[in-house]
Protein backbone atom coordinates (compact mmCIF):
# COMPACT_ATOMS: atom_id res chain seq x y z
CA MET A 1 50.16 58.25 22.67
CA SER A 2 50.82 54.29 23.90
CA ASP A 3 54.28 54.87 24.51
CA PHE A 4 53.24 58.31 27.03
CA TRP A 5 50.55 56.66 28.67
CA GLU A 6 53.24 53.86 29.59
CA SER A 7 56.54 55.02 30.19
CA SER A 8 55.17 58.96 31.38
CA LEU A 9 52.37 57.50 34.36
CA GLU A 10 53.33 55.11 37.14
CA PRO A 11 51.37 52.10 37.66
CA GLY A 12 48.00 53.16 39.23
CA TYR A 13 49.30 57.02 39.36
CA TYR A 14 45.67 58.23 38.85
CA ASP A 15 44.15 55.95 41.39
CA ILE A 16 47.45 56.52 44.13
CA VAL A 17 46.59 60.52 43.83
CA LEU A 18 43.34 59.75 45.03
CA HIS A 19 43.76 57.57 47.86
CA ASP A 20 46.30 59.60 48.89
CA GLY A 21 44.78 62.86 49.41
CA ILE A 22 41.96 61.78 50.36
CA LYS A 23 43.93 60.02 53.36
CA ARG A 24 45.28 63.86 53.88
CA GLY A 25 41.69 65.03 53.64
CA LYS A 26 42.85 68.13 50.63
CA GLY A 27 44.24 68.38 47.32
CA ILE A 28 43.51 69.75 44.17
CA GLN A 29 44.55 66.65 42.19
CA THR A 30 42.49 64.40 44.37
CA ASN A 31 39.35 66.03 44.70
CA TRP A 32 39.64 67.37 40.20
CA HIS A 33 39.54 63.37 39.77
CA ARG A 34 36.92 62.45 42.90
CA GLU A 35 34.31 64.90 41.28
CA THR A 36 34.78 63.63 37.96
CA LEU A 37 34.06 60.02 38.91
CA LEU A 38 31.82 60.90 41.16
CA HIS A 39 29.47 62.84 38.80
CA CYS A 40 30.27 59.57 36.46
CA GLN A 41 28.42 57.51 38.95
CA LYS A 42 25.24 58.67 38.64
CA TYR A 43 24.86 57.78 35.44
CA ILE A 44 26.05 53.18 36.45
CA GLU A 45 23.81 51.31 37.60
CA LYS A 46 24.32 47.58 39.69
CA THR A 47 22.08 45.63 37.34
CA HIS A 48 23.68 47.64 34.02
CA LYS A 49 26.60 45.52 32.06
CA HIS A 50 29.39 48.24 32.32
CA LEU A 51 32.43 49.00 29.88
CA ASP A 52 35.05 51.50 31.02
CA TYR A 53 36.96 51.81 27.91
CA ALA A 54 40.47 53.70 28.91
CA CYS A 55 39.81 52.43 32.14
CA GLY A 56 43.79 53.59 33.28
CA PRO A 57 44.03 51.93 36.83
CA GLY A 58 40.56 50.71 37.03
CA THR A 59 39.23 53.57 39.92
CA LEU A 60 35.48 53.95 38.23
CA ILE A 61 35.26 50.36 38.75
CA GLY A 62 37.32 49.25 41.75
CA LYS A 63 35.51 52.91 43.98
CA PHE A 64 32.18 53.81 42.07
CA SER A 65 30.96 50.87 40.72
CA GLN A 66 29.05 48.51 41.43
CA ALA A 67 27.71 47.19 38.34
CA ASP A 68 28.75 43.98 36.28
CA SER A 69 32.03 45.71 34.97
CA ILE A 70 34.61 45.00 32.15
CA GLY A 71 37.11 47.72 32.03
CA VAL A 72 39.91 47.95 29.27
CA ASP A 73 43.49 50.08 28.70
CA LEU A 74 46.18 49.60 26.63
CA ALA A 75 48.71 50.43 28.93
CA GLU A 76 49.24 46.98 30.09
CA LYS A 77 50.93 48.06 33.53
CA GLN A 78 48.29 49.55 34.33
CA ILE A 79 45.55 47.00 33.51
CA ASP A 80 48.24 45.02 35.85
CA TYR A 81 47.53 47.60 38.35
CA ALA A 82 43.69 47.23 38.53
CA LYS A 83 43.86 43.50 38.37
CA LYS A 84 45.86 43.34 41.26
CA LYS A 85 44.17 45.81 43.30
CA TYR A 86 40.62 45.57 41.73
CA SER A 87 39.48 42.27 40.60
CA ASN A 88 37.26 41.50 42.91
CA LYS A 89 35.42 44.12 41.16
CA GLY A 90 35.57 43.43 37.13
CA LEU A 91 37.54 41.89 34.51
CA PHE A 92 40.27 44.03 33.55
CA LEU A 93 41.82 43.70 29.55
CA THR A 94 44.26 45.17 27.68
CA THR A 95 43.26 46.63 24.06
CA LYS A 96 45.14 43.48 22.84
CA GLU A 97 42.56 41.43 24.54
CA PHE A 98 40.04 42.76 24.36
CA GLU A 99 37.16 42.37 20.49
CA PHE A 100 34.85 44.35 20.14
CA SER A 101 33.45 41.84 17.78
CA GLU A 102 32.44 39.34 21.13
CA TYR A 103 30.56 42.13 22.76
CA LYS A 104 28.09 42.60 20.24
CA GLU A 105 24.93 44.59 21.88
CA THR A 106 25.83 44.12 25.33
CA PHE A 107 26.08 46.71 26.86
CA ASP A 108 24.06 49.40 28.81
CA ILE A 109 26.75 51.69 29.29
CA VAL A 110 30.03 52.27 28.21
CA THR A 111 32.00 55.01 30.26
CA MET A 112 35.00 56.65 28.15
CA LEU A 113 36.55 59.45 30.43
CA GLY A 114 39.33 61.43 29.14
CA LEU A 115 40.76 59.61 25.75
CA ILE A 116 38.97 61.59 22.71
CA GLU A 117 41.35 64.73 23.15
CA PHE A 118 44.43 62.57 22.33
CA LEU A 119 42.62 61.08 18.85
CA THR A 120 41.92 62.76 15.45
CA ASP A 121 38.80 63.17 14.02
CA ASP A 122 38.88 59.74 11.99
CA GLU A 123 40.17 57.63 15.00
CA ILE A 124 37.02 58.21 17.27
CA GLU A 125 34.55 57.85 14.49
CA ALA A 126 36.09 54.31 13.87
CA LEU A 127 36.11 53.88 17.83
CA PHE A 128 32.56 55.14 18.08
CA LYS A 129 31.27 52.75 15.16
CA LYS A 130 33.01 49.96 17.76
CA ILE A 131 31.18 51.19 20.75
CA TYR A 132 27.81 51.67 19.29
CA THR A 133 27.35 47.32 18.02
CA SER A 134 28.59 46.95 21.51
CA LEU A 135 26.03 48.83 23.19
CA LYS A 136 22.45 47.25 23.60
CA PRO A 137 19.15 49.67 21.87
CA GLY A 138 18.80 52.44 24.10
CA GLY A 139 22.33 52.24 25.37
CA THR A 140 24.38 55.24 26.85
CA LEU A 141 28.40 56.10 26.01
CA ILE A 142 29.07 58.66 28.68
CA ILE A 143 32.28 60.37 27.81
CA THR A 144 34.30 63.22 29.07
CA THR A 145 36.79 65.95 27.64
CA PRO A 146 38.35 68.54 28.90
CA ASN A 147 36.62 72.54 28.34
CA PHE A 148 39.43 74.16 26.55
CA ASN A 149 37.33 77.17 25.91
CA SER A 150 37.70 77.42 30.00
CA PHE A 151 40.23 79.51 31.98
CA ILE A 152 39.74 76.96 34.29
CA TYR A 153 41.14 74.24 31.86
CA ASN A 154 44.81 77.28 31.33
CA LEU A 155 45.08 77.52 35.07
CA ALA A 156 45.14 73.72 35.62
CA GLU A 157 47.40 73.39 33.30
CA LYS A 158 49.63 76.49 34.78
CA LEU A 159 49.38 74.57 38.18
CA ARG A 160 50.46 71.00 36.97
CA LEU A 161 46.41 70.09 37.86
CA VAL A 162 47.45 68.13 34.54
CA ASN A 163 49.66 66.46 33.25
CA TRP A 164 49.26 64.95 29.59
CA GLY A 165 51.93 65.67 28.18
CA GLY A 166 50.80 67.93 24.85
CA LYS A 167 49.75 64.80 23.36
CA HIS A 168 46.44 66.30 22.63
CA LYS A 169 45.45 65.02 19.27
CA ASN A 170 41.72 67.17 19.35
CA LYS A 171 40.27 70.55 21.44
CA PHE A 172 36.80 70.50 22.32
CA ASN A 173 34.11 72.44 23.51
CA THR A 174 30.10 72.18 23.36
CA ALA A 175 30.48 73.61 19.67
CA ARG A 176 32.52 71.50 18.71
CA ILE A 177 31.63 68.40 19.97
CA GLU A 178 28.28 68.94 18.95
CA GLU A 179 29.45 69.49 15.22
CA LEU A 180 31.45 66.23 15.50
CA PHE A 181 28.59 63.57 16.37
CA LYS A 182 26.18 65.84 13.55
CA ASN A 183 26.08 63.08 11.81
CA SER A 184 26.81 60.48 14.38
CA PRO A 185 24.01 57.39 15.45
CA LEU A 186 25.15 57.91 18.60
CA LYS A 187 23.08 61.13 19.93
CA ILE A 188 23.87 63.73 21.92
CA VAL A 189 21.17 63.54 25.01
CA LYS A 190 22.88 66.26 26.78
CA GLN A 191 25.63 68.19 27.60
CA THR A 192 27.16 69.69 31.79
CA LYS A 193 29.83 71.28 32.26
CA VAL A 194 31.63 70.78 35.99
CA LEU A 195 34.37 71.59 37.76
CA SER A 196 34.53 75.23 39.15
CA TYR A 197 36.45 77.66 40.54
CA GLY A 198 35.31 76.52 44.41
CA ILE A 199 37.43 72.60 43.62
CA PHE A 200 40.84 74.99 43.80
CA LEU A 201 39.54 74.90 47.98
CA SER A 202 40.30 71.61 48.24
CA VAL A 203 44.08 72.90 48.74
CA ILE A 204 42.59 73.73 51.77
CA ASN A 205 40.20 70.71 52.72
CA LEU A 206 38.56 68.30 50.23
CA LYS A 207 34.44 68.65 51.76
CA ILE A 208 35.16 72.55 51.49
CA GLY A 209 36.51 72.31 48.48
CA SER A 210 33.07 69.53 47.28
CA LEU A 211 31.40 72.39 49.15
CA PHE A 212 32.31 75.45 46.71
CA ASN A 213 32.74 73.55 43.95
CA LYS A 214 29.08 72.83 43.68
CA ILE A 215 28.18 76.16 45.21
CA PHE A 216 29.71 78.22 41.68
CA GLU A 217 28.29 75.56 39.24
CA LYS A 218 24.78 76.15 40.17
CA CYS A 219 25.70 80.12 40.37
CA LEU A 220 27.05 79.71 37.33
CA LEU A 221 24.24 77.38 35.69
CA ASN A 222 26.86 74.56 34.25
CA ASN A 223 28.10 77.07 31.77
CA GLN A 224 31.88 77.06 33.14
CA GLY A 225 33.58 74.60 33.92
CA PHE A 226 36.94 72.61 33.15
CA LEU A 227 35.49 69.35 32.30
CA ILE A 228 32.33 68.86 29.90
CA VAL A 229 30.41 65.58 30.79
CA VAL A 230 28.51 64.42 27.56
CA GLU A 231 25.43 61.43 27.52
CA LEU A 232 25.12 60.04 24.14
CA ARG A 233 22.49 57.66 23.71
CA LYS A 234 22.50 54.61 21.03
CA GLU A 235 19.11 54.90 20.31
CA ASN A 236 16.50 52.09 19.78
CA LEU A 237 16.21 50.77 16.06
C-alpha cells in the first residue's frame, strides 16, 4: 500500500483536484471531495485538539478546520506538500515521526478519512487501540469508507472518479461496520450514508451538484450513498 501512495499519486493530488475544480466551478471529483470534507468539518470545533490520521496533502486541516490540528500520513511527499502549503494551519508529520504513545488522552477528535478499506481487520484493530488511548474520555473518532454495496460506488469506479489501484483489503457496508466494532471500546454513535446521485450534476456546476446531492440525500433518507460516515465515541470511564 505504501508504494501505491508514494509512487502513484502526485504530491498534493487531491488538494489540487479540489482547488482546480473550485476555480473552474465544476467537476464531479472536485465536489465529491469537497462535500466529504464539508460533512466532516461539522464535527471539528475550534476549541478541539484534532488529529487527522491519513491526512494526505492536508486539505481537511488546511481548508476546513480551525482547530489545533496535527496531520499524519505515511506518504512523505504528501506531508512535504502539506508542510509547504498549510504549515500555518497545523503540524504535519509522517507516520515515522508520529508516536501515539506521546499523545495519551490528547485529542478531542480524530478524523480518519478513506483509510480502513485499505487495512485488514487485524490492522484496523491494532490502529484503533492506539487511537483509543490518544482520545480524551468522551472523545470522538470520525471515519469514512466507501459504501461498497452502493450502485454509486460501482459507477464511480467505471467513471474513474476513484483511483485506488485495486488496493482495497476490505469492503464495508453498514452491517459489516457494526460487526467490526461490536467488541470495540470505541462505540458507534451513528452511521450516515452521504454522496448520492445528485453529485453527478457537478459536471455542469458545483452549486447545482451540491444542491441536488442534498435533495437526493433527503429524499432517500440517507439510505443510499457512496460514502459511509461513522461517528464513534470513547466512553467516559
